[in-house]
Coordinates of C-alpha atoms in Angstrom, one line a residue:
M284 CA -26.7 -50.2 -13.5
N285 CA -26.5 -51.9 -16.9
N286 CA -24.7 -55.2 -16.2
N287 CA -23.4 -55.2 -19.8
D288 CA -21.6 -51.9 -19.2
T289 CA -17.9 -52.8 -18.6
T290 CA -16.9 -49.2 -17.9
P291 CA -15.6 -48.9 -14.2
T292 CA -18.2 -47.2 -12.1
G293 CA -17.4 -43.5 -11.7
F294 CA -14.5 -43.6 -14.1
Y295 CA -15.7 -40.8 -16.4
P296 CA -17.1 -38.5 -13.7
I297 CA -13.9 -38.7 -11.6
D298 CA -11.7 -38.2 -14.7
A299 CA -13.9 -35.3 -15.9
T300 CA -13.7 -33.6 -12.5
L301 CA -9.9 -33.9 -12.4
F302 CA -9.6 -32.8 -16.0
F303 CA -11.8 -29.7 -15.6
T304 CA -10.3 -28.8 -12.2
G305 CA -6.8 -29.0 -13.8
F306 CA -7.9 -27.0 -16.8
R307 CA -9.4 -24.3 -14.6
L308 CA -6.2 -24.2 -12.6
F309 CA -4.0 -24.0 -15.6
Y310 CA -6.3 -21.4 -17.3
A311 CA -6.4 -19.2 -14.2
V312 CA -2.7 -19.2 -13.6
S313 CA -1.7 -18.9 -17.3
T314 CA -4.1 -16.2 -18.3
A315 CA -4.0 -14.1 -15.0
G316 CA -1.2 -11.9 -16.4
L317 CA -2.6 -11.3 -19.9
R318 CA -2.4 -7.6 -20.6
P319 CA -1.1 -5.0 -23.1
R320 CA 2.7 -5.3 -23.0
Y321 CA 4.5 -2.3 -21.5
R322 CA 6.4 -0.3 -24.2
G323 CA 9.1 2.2 -23.5
P324 CA 12.7 3.1 -24.1
K325 CA 15.5 0.8 -23.1
T326 CA 17.2 1.6 -19.8
D327 CA 19.6 -0.1 -17.4
H328 CA 16.5 -2.0 -16.0
F329 CA 14.3 -2.4 -19.1
N330 CA 15.7 -4.3 -22.1
G331 CA 12.8 -3.5 -24.4
K332 CA 10.8 -6.5 -23.5
Q333 CA 11.3 -7.2 -19.8
F334 CA 12.4 -5.4 -16.6
V335 CA 15.6 -6.6 -15.0
N336 CA 17.6 -6.1 -11.8
P337 CA 20.8 -4.3 -12.9
G338 CA 23.8 -6.4 -12.3
Q339 CA 21.8 -9.4 -10.9
P340 CA 21.7 -12.8 -12.7
K341 CA 18.3 -14.5 -13.2
Q342 CA 17.3 -17.3 -11.0
S343 CA 17.1 -20.6 -12.8
A344 CA 13.9 -22.7 -13.0
G345 CA 15.9 -25.5 -11.5
S346 CA 16.5 -23.6 -8.2
V347 CA 12.7 -23.2 -7.8
F348 CA 12.1 -26.9 -8.1
E349 CA 15.0 -27.7 -5.8
W350 CA 13.5 -25.4 -3.1
L351 CA 10.0 -26.9 -3.6
L352 CA 11.4 -30.5 -3.3
H353 CA 13.3 -29.8 -0.1
R354 CA 11.1 -27.3 1.8
D355 CA 11.5 -27.2 5.5
K356 CA 8.8 -24.9 6.8
G357 CA 9.0 -23.4 10.3
P358 CA 5.9 -23.6 12.5
W359 CA 3.0 -21.3 12.0
P360 CA 0.7 -22.1 15.0
E361 CA -3.0 -21.3 14.9
Q362 CA -3.9 -17.7 15.9
P363 CA -7.5 -17.9 17.1
D364 CA -7.2 -14.8 19.3
A365 CA -5.2 -12.6 17.0
Y366 CA -5.7 -8.9 17.9
V367 CA -7.8 -6.6 15.7
G368 CA -7.4 -2.9 16.4
S369 CA -10.1 -0.4 17.1
K370 CA -11.4 2.2 14.6
P371 CA -8.6 4.7 13.6
Q372 CA -8.8 8.4 13.8
T373 CA -10.5 10.0 10.9
R374 CA -7.6 12.4 10.2
V375 CA -4.3 13.1 11.9
E376 CA -3.5 16.8 11.5
G377 CA -0.1 18.4 11.9
D378 CA 3.4 17.0 11.3
S379 CA 3.2 13.8 13.4
V380 CA 2.8 10.4 11.7
V381 CA 0.5 7.8 13.0
L382 CA 1.4 4.4 11.5
T383 CA -0.8 1.3 11.9
F384 CA 0.3 -2.1 10.7
V385 CA -2.6 -4.0 9.0
N386 CA -0.8 -7.1 7.8
H387 CA 2.0 -8.2 5.5
S388 CA 3.0 -5.0 3.7
T389 CA -0.2 -3.1 4.3
F390 CA 0.1 0.0 6.5
L391 CA -2.2 2.9 7.2
I392 CA -0.1 6.1 7.2
Q393 CA -1.8 9.1 8.6
T394 CA -0.1 12.6 8.6
N395 CA -1.0 16.2 7.8
G396 CA -4.6 15.3 7.2
L397 CA -3.9 12.6 4.6
N398 CA -4.7 8.9 4.9
I399 CA -2.4 6.6 2.8
L400 CA -2.4 2.9 2.4
T401 CA 0.5 0.7 1.2
D402 CA 0.0 -2.5 -0.8
P403 CA -3.5 -3.1 0.7
V404 CA -4.7 -6.7 1.2
W405 CA -7.9 -7.6 3.1
S406 CA -8.8 -10.8 1.2
E407 CA -8.8 -14.2 2.9
R408 CA -6.7 -15.6 0.1
V409 CA -4.3 -14.0 -2.4
G410 CA -4.1 -15.5 -5.9
P411 CA -5.5 -15.6 -9.4
T412 CA -9.0 -16.6 -8.1
S413 CA -10.8 -16.6 -4.8
W414 CA -10.3 -20.4 -4.5
L415 CA -6.7 -20.6 -5.7
G416 CA -4.0 -18.8 -3.7
I417 CA -2.2 -18.5 -0.4
K418 CA -4.5 -18.3 2.7
R419 CA -3.8 -15.7 5.3
K420 CA -2.7 -17.0 8.7
R421 CA -3.7 -13.9 10.7
P422 CA -6.6 -11.5 10.2
P423 CA -6.1 -7.9 9.1
G424 CA -5.2 -5.7 12.0
L425 CA -7.9 -3.2 11.0
R426 CA -11.5 -3.9 9.8
F427 CA -12.0 -2.6 6.3
E428 CA -15.3 -1.0 7.1
E429 CA -13.7 1.0 9.9
L430 CA -11.0 2.5 7.7
P431 CA -10.9 6.3 7.6
P432 CA -11.4 8.0 4.1
I433 CA -8.4 6.8 2.1
D434 CA -6.8 9.5 -0.1
V435 CA -3.8 7.7 -1.7
V436 CA -2.8 4.0 -2.3
L437 CA 0.8 3.1 -3.0
L438 CA 1.3 -0.1 -5.0
S439 CA 4.8 -1.5 -5.1
H440 CA 4.4 -4.2 -7.7
N441 CA 1.9 -6.6 -9.2
H442 CA 2.2 -9.7 -7.0
Y443 CA -1.0 -10.9 -5.5
D444 CA 0.1 -10.5 -1.9
H445 CA 0.8 -6.8 -2.6
L446 CA -1.8 -6.0 -5.3
D447 CA -5.1 -7.6 -4.3
L448 CA -7.9 -6.8 -6.8
P449 CA -10.8 -7.6 -4.6
T450 CA -9.4 -5.1 -2.0
I451 CA -8.7 -2.5 -4.8
K452 CA -12.4 -2.8 -6.0
K453 CA -13.6 -2.2 -2.4
L454 CA -11.4 0.8 -2.0
V455 CA -12.6 2.3 -5.3
K456 CA -16.2 1.8 -4.3
A457 CA -15.8 3.2 -0.7
Y458 CA -13.2 6.0 -1.1
N459 CA -12.1 6.5 -4.8
P460 CA -8.5 7.1 -3.8
L461 CA -5.6 7.9 -6.1
F462 CA -3.6 4.8 -7.0
V463 CA 0.2 5.3 -7.6
T464 CA 2.0 2.5 -9.4
P465 CA 5.3 1.7 -11.1
L466 CA 5.6 1.3 -14.9
G467 CA 3.1 -1.1 -16.4
V468 CA 1.1 -1.7 -13.3
S469 CA -1.7 0.9 -13.6
Y470 CA -3.9 -1.3 -15.8
L471 CA -4.9 -3.3 -12.7
P472 CA -6.4 -0.5 -10.5
K473 CA -7.6 1.2 -13.7
G474 CA -9.5 -2.0 -14.7
A475 CA -11.2 -1.9 -11.3
G476 CA -12.4 1.7 -12.0
G477 CA -9.7 3.3 -9.9
R478 CA -8.2 6.8 -10.4
V479 CA -4.5 6.4 -11.4
S480 CA -1.6 8.7 -11.4
K481 CA 1.0 8.6 -14.2
E482 CA 3.0 5.5 -13.9
L483 CA 6.4 6.0 -12.3
D484 CA 9.9 4.7 -13.2
W485 CA 12.7 4.6 -10.7
N486 CA 13.7 8.1 -9.6
D487 CA 10.5 9.7 -11.1
T488 CA 8.7 12.1 -8.8
L489 CA 5.1 12.9 -8.4
R490 CA 3.5 15.8 -6.6
V491 CA 0.2 14.5 -5.2
N492 CA -0.8 17.8 -3.6
D493 CA 0.7 20.5 -1.4
K494 CA 1.0 18.0 1.5
L495 CA 2.6 15.0 -0.3
S496 CA 5.2 14.4 -2.9
L497 CA 6.6 11.0 -3.9
T498 CA 9.7 9.6 -5.4
C499 CA 9.7 6.1 -6.9
T500 CA 12.8 4.1 -5.9
Q501 CA 14.7 1.1 -7.1
A502 CA 14.0 -2.3 -5.6
Q503 CA 15.5 -5.7 -6.3
H504 CA 12.7 -8.1 -7.0
F505 CA 10.5 -9.5 -9.9
S506 CA 7.0 -9.4 -11.2
N507 CA 4.3 -11.7 -12.6
R508 CA 0.6 -12.5 -12.2
G509 CA 0.5 -15.5 -14.6
L510 CA 2.8 -17.9 -16.3
F511 CA 3.6 -15.7 -19.3
D512 CA 4.1 -12.2 -18.0
R513 CA 7.3 -12.6 -16.0
N514 CA 8.9 -9.2 -15.4
Q515 CA 6.7 -7.3 -17.8
T516 CA 5.9 -4.7 -15.1
L517 CA 8.2 -2.8 -12.8
W518 CA 8.7 -3.3 -9.0
A519 CA 9.6 -0.3 -6.7
G520 CA 9.5 1.4 -3.4
Y521 CA 8.5 5.0 -2.5
L522 CA 9.9 8.0 -0.7
L523 CA 7.1 10.0 0.9
H524 CA 8.0 13.7 1.3
T525 CA 5.8 15.2 4.0
S526 CA 6.0 18.0 6.6
F527 CA 7.0 15.3 9.1
G528 CA 10.1 14.6 6.9
T529 CA 10.8 11.8 4.5
L530 CA 9.4 8.3 5.0
F531 CA 10.5 5.3 3.0
F532 CA 8.2 2.4 2.0
C533 CA 10.6 -0.2 0.7
G534 CA 7.9 -2.4 -1.0
D535 CA 9.3 -5.9 -1.7
S536 CA 13.0 -6.1 -2.2
A537 CA 16.3 -8.0 -1.6
Y538 CA 19.2 -6.2 0.0
G539 CA 21.5 -4.5 -2.5
P540 CA 23.9 -1.6 -3.0
H541 CA 21.1 0.6 -4.3
Y542 CA 20.2 1.5 -0.8
K543 CA 23.5 3.3 -0.2
R544 CA 23.0 5.2 -3.4
L545 CA 19.4 6.0 -2.3
S546 CA 20.7 7.5 0.9
E547 CA 23.2 9.7 -1.0
Q548 CA 20.5 10.8 -3.4
A549 CA 17.5 11.3 -1.1
G550 CA 19.1 13.1 1.8
P551 CA 17.8 12.4 5.4
I552 CA 15.1 9.8 5.8
K553 CA 13.3 9.8 9.2
L554 CA 11.4 6.6 9.1
A555 CA 11.8 3.5 6.9
L556 CA 9.4 0.5 6.4
L557 CA 11.6 -2.5 5.6
P558 CA 10.8 -6.1 4.9
I559 CA 11.9 -8.8 7.4
G560 CA 10.0 -11.9 6.3
S561 CA 9.9 -14.7 3.6
Y562 CA 13.7 -15.0 3.6
R563 CA 14.3 -18.7 4.2
P564 CA 16.0 -20.6 2.7
E565 CA 18.4 -17.7 2.1
W566 CA 20.3 -19.5 -0.8
F567 CA 17.0 -19.2 -2.7
M568 CA 15.3 -16.2 -1.3
A569 CA 18.2 -13.7 -1.0
P570 CA 18.0 -12.5 -4.7
V571 CA 14.4 -11.3 -4.1
H572 CA 13.7 -10.9 -0.3
M573 CA 15.9 -9.4 2.4
S574 CA 16.5 -11.2 5.6
P575 CA 16.3 -9.5 9.0
A576 CA 20.1 -9.1 8.9
G577 CA 19.8 -7.6 5.5
A578 CA 17.0 -5.3 6.7
V579 CA 19.3 -4.0 9.5
Q580 CA 22.1 -3.4 7.0
T581 CA 19.6 -1.5 4.8
M582 CA 18.6 0.6 7.8
L583 CA 22.3 1.4 8.3
D584 CA 22.9 2.1 4.6
L585 CA 20.0 4.5 4.6
K586 CA 21.3 6.2 7.8
V587 CA 17.7 6.1 9.0
P588 CA 17.2 6.6 12.8
Q589 CA 14.0 4.5 12.9
A590 CA 12.9 1.4 11.0
V591 CA 9.7 -0.6 11.2
G592 CA 9.3 -4.2 9.9
I593 CA 7.0 -5.2 7.1
H594 CA 6.3 -8.3 4.9
F595 CA 5.9 -10.9 7.7
G596 CA 3.4 -12.7 9.8
T597 CA 0.5 -13.0 7.4
F598 CA 1.2 -15.4 4.5
Q599 CA 3.5 -18.4 4.8
Q600 CA 5.5 -17.9 1.6
G601 CA 9.1 -18.7 2.6
D602 CA 10.2 -21.4 5.0
D603 CA 10.7 -19.1 8.0
G604 CA 8.2 -19.7 10.8
L605 CA 5.8 -17.2 12.3
Y606 CA 8.1 -16.0 15.0
E607 CA 11.5 -16.3 13.2
P608 CA 11.6 -12.9 11.6
A609 CA 11.2 -11.1 14.9
A610 CA 13.7 -13.4 16.7
D611 CA 16.3 -13.1 13.8
L612 CA 15.8 -9.3 13.8
K613 CA 16.5 -9.1 17.5
Q614 CA 19.7 -11.2 17.0
A615 CA 20.8 -9.1 14.0
L616 CA 20.5 -5.9 16.1
L617 CA 22.4 -7.5 18.9
N618 CA 25.2 -8.5 16.5
R619 CA 25.5 -4.9 15.5
N620 CA 25.3 -3.5 19.1
L621 CA 22.1 -1.7 18.1
P622 CA 19.1 -1.1 20.5
A623 CA 16.0 -3.1 19.8
S624 CA 14.0 0.2 19.8
R625 CA 15.9 1.2 16.6
F626 CA 14.0 -1.4 14.5
I627 CA 10.4 -2.0 15.6
V628 CA 8.5 -5.2 14.9
P629 CA 4.9 -3.8 14.7
Q630 CA 1.8 -5.4 16.1
E631 CA -1.3 -5.5 13.9
G632 CA -3.9 -2.9 14.7
R633 CA -1.9 -0.9 17.3
P634 CA -1.1 2.7 16.1
M635 CA 2.4 4.0 16.5
V636 CA 3.0 7.7 16.8
F637 CA 6.2 9.3 15.4
H638 CA 7.1 13.0 15.9

């Protein structure tokens, strides 16, 4: 070392590393959502620039910081022996539905010869890059390479834990399925080379083929993939009209009065997939995520005879611990004098058959 050099040893390399790491982080987060802005007529949930939740006030930035400063995370113990299911059937013919929970909000729905995936995520992390994001706590319940041929993929909104581009690219390469999205979201699967249906607004319908029709439904949530694209794309759920009957995939949503209206508009729903996780603290999460008690109320509002839990047990996003959603759901059912069998907490990789 030059003894006349008064610069502290390692000063520039350390600062440069921190600077470029910080710059890469800011660049990844800020530019992740850059895209052509959605343009369309104003509605009760689109003001010409952004989508909104009708009748709901916006959360303030201060509430986010307050939550982050006072987080009280429940335990998520290591899961070294988490179960991974065996290879599913290639096709399920007839009117029965075989439902397999993969993780989070990802389900394989098999009925009438069709294979449908909801919000597919197989990545180890979800975020703007492979090194920046939330790490999964449990493995997917099905191995990607053992999936049957996938015909249709339903995407509820653009959040990374629901729309995972590495998984989308793998699906395009392996199966070239049809991707169904809400307004403004189709550019993501399209950019990965995917086949895309027309984008759907709430209450829009889509006839996929003679075995499946879809209705896009209202949800109460938000969207973004970067710092500057807040609520520029829509969030939604889907009704699946099949020979089994009507199934409902809720997507990601808070509890709200729209579910009573949906029941009145949609008619009988036989099976509903409803979120039960990422709900604590409720003072902060309630505007965007339903609690187990809210999920039970949604089940009752929909007048659905059978519900299955989604959006839990994979990514630690809220402060609820790994086992809290199931425990709180059990208590919510007891409080309403409802049998536990009415609302199933699924296990990854284990197929459930409904007739």
